[in-house]
mmCIF file of C-alpha atoms in Angstrom:
data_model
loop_
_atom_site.group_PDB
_atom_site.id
_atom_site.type_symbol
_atom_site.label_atom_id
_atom_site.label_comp_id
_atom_site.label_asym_id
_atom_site.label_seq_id
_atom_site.Cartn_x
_atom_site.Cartn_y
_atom_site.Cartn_z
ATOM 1 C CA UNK A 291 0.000 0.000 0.000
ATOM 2 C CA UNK A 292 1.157 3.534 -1.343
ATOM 3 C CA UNK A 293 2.200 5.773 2.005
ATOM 4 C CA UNK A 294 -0.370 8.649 1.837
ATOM 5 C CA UNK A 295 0.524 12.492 1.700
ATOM 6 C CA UNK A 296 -1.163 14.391 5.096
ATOM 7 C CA UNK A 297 -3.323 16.159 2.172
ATOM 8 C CA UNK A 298 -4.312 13.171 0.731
ATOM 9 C CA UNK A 299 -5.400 11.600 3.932
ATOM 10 C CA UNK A 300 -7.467 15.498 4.943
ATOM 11 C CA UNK A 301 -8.877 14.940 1.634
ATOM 12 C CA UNK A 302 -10.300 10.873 2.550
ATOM 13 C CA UNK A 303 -11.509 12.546 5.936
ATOM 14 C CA UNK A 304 -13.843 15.477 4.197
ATOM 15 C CA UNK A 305 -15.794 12.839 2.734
ATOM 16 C CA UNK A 306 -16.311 10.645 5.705
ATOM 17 C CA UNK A 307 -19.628 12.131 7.693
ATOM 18 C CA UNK A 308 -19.025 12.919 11.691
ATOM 19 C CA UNK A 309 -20.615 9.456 12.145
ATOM 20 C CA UNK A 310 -17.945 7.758 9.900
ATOM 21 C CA UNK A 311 -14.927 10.032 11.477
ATOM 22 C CA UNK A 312 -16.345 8.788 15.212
ATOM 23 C CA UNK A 313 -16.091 5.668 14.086
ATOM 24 C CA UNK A 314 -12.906 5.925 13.233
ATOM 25 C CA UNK A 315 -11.364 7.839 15.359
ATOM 26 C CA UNK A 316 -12.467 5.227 18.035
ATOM 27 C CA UNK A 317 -11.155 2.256 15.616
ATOM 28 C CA UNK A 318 -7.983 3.993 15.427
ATOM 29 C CA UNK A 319 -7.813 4.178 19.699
ATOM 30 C CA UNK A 320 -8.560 0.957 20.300
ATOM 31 C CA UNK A 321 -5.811 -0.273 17.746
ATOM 32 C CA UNK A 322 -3.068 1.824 18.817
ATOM 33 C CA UNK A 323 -4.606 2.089 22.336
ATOM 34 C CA UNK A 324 -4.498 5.014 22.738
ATOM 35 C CA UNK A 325 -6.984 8.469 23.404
ATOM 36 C CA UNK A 326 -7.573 11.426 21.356
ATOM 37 C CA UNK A 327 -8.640 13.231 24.446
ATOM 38 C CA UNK A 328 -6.852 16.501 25.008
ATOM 39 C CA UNK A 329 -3.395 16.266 26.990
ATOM 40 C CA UNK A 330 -3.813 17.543 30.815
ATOM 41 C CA UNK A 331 -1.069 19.974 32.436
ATOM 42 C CA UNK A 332 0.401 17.892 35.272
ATOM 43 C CA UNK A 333 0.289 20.170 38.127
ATOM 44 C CA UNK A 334 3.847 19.964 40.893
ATOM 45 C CA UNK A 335 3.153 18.283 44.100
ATOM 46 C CA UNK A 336 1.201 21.193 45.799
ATOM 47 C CA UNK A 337 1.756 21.841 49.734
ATOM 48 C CA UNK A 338 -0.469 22.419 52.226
ATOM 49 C CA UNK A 339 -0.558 26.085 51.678
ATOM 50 C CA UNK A 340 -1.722 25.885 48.001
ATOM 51 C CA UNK A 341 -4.600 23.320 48.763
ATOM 52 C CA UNK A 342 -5.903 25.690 51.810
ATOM 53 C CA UNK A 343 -5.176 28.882 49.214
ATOM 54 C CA UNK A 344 -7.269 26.507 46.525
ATOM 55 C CA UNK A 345 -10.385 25.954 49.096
ATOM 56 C CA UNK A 346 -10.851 29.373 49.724
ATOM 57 C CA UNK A 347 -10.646 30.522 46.531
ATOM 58 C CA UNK A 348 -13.843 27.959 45.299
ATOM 59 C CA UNK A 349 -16.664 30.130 43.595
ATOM 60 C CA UNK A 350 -18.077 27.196 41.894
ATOM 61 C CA UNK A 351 -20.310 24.767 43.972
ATOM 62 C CA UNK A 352 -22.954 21.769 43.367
ATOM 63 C CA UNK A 353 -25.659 21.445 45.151
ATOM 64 C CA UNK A 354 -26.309 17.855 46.208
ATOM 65 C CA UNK A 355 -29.455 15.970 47.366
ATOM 66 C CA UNK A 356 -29.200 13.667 49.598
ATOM 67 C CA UNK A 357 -32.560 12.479 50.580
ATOM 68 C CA UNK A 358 -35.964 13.973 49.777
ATOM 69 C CA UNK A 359 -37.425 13.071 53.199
ATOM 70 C CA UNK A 360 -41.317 13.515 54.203
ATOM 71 C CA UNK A 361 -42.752 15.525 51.896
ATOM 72 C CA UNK A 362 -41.296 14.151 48.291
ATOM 73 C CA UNK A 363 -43.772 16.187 46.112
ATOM 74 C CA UNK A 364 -42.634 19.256 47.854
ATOM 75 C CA UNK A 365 -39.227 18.252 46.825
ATOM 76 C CA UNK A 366 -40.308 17.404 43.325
ATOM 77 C CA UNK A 367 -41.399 20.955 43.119
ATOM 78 C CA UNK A 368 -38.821 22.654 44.319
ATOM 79 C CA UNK A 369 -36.359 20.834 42.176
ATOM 80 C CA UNK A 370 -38.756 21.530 39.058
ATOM 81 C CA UNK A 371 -38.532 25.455 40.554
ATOM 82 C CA UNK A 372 -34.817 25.348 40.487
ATOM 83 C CA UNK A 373 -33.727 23.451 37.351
ATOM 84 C CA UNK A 374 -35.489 23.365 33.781
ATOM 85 C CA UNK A 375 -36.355 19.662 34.088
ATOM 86 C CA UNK A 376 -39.677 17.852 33.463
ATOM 87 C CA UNK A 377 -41.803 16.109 36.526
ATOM 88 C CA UNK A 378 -40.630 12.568 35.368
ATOM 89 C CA UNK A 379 -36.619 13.667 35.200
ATOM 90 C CA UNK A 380 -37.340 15.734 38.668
ATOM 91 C CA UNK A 381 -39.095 12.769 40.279
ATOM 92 C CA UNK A 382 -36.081 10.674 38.570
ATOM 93 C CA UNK A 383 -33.655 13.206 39.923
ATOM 94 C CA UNK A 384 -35.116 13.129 43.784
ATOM 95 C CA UNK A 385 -35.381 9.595 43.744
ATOM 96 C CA UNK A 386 -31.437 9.070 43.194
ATOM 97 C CA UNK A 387 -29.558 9.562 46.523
ATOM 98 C CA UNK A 388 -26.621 11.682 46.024
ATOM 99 C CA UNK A 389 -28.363 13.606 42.913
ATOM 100 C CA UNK A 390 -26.649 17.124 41.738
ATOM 101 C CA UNK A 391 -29.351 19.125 41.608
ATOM 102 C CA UNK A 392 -27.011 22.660 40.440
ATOM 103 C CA UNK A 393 -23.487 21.694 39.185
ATOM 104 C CA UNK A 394 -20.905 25.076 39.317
ATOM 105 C CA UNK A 395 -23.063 27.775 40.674
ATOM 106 C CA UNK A 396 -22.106 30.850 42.413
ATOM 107 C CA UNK A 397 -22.045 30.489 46.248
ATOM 108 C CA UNK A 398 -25.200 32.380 46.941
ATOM 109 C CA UNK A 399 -27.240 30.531 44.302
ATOM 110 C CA UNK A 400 -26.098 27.507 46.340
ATOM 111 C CA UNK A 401 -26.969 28.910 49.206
ATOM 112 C CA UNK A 402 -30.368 29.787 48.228
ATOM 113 C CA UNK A 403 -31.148 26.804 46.679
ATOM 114 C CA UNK A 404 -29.992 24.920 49.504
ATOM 115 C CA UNK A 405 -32.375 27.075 51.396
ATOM 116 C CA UNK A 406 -35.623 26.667 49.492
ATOM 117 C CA UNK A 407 -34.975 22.864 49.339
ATOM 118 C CA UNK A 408 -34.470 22.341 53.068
ATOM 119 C CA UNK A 409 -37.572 24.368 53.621
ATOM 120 C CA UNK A 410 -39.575 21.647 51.478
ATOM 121 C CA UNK A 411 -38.136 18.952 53.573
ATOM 122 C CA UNK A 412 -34.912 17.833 51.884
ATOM 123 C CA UNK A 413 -31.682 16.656 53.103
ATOM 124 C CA UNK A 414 -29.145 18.699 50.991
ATOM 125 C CA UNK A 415 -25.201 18.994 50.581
ATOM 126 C CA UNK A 416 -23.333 21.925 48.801
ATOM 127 C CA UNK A 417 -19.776 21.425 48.282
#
């Protein structure tokens, strides 16, 4: 087989559809093993004082449920008040212990949310 130019193999990829390239791309992984994720900085081996620095410096929190307790329709509601979903991914959402009801939200957004669904009865974590 004739080695191909790095033009020649751009021009076999714009006719492959994004179905084709997927495909591909996870045929060509699997028999090289490797990943055609993104490569990650590798941080130095932080001390105390940067992880306390780090903790403070959080302005992006989830807001976790951890149990729905007495009044699960109140819950329900309260999740369907504070996120976009429908009564059947709410209900889905409340019934899963350790849900994220709000991933990366400001502090006070966790805090109110928090809030509004300990007042309808829920058992809720932000961290």
């Amino acid at each position: 087989m004739a080695k191909l130019s790095q033009d020649e193999l751009l021009a076999q990829f714009e006719e492959l559809t994004l179905i084709e390239l997927a495909a591909f791309v996870k045929a060509f992984e699997e028999k090289f093993d490797v990943t055609a994720a993104a490569p990650v900085a590798v941080a130095g081996i932080a001390g105390p004082a940067a992880t306390e620095a780090a903790a403070e410096e959080q302005d992006e929190f989830d807001v976790i449920l951890d149990g729905a307790g007495d009044k699960k329709i109140q819950v329900i509601k309260e999740v369907r008040t504070l996120t976009s979903l429908g009564l059947k991914e709410a209900k889905d959402l409340v019934d899963t212990a350790g849900a994220k009801v709000l991933e990366k939200v400001a502090k006070d957004v966790a805090e109110k949310a928090k809030a509004a669904l300990e007042a309808a009865g829920a058992k809720v974590t932000v961290k």
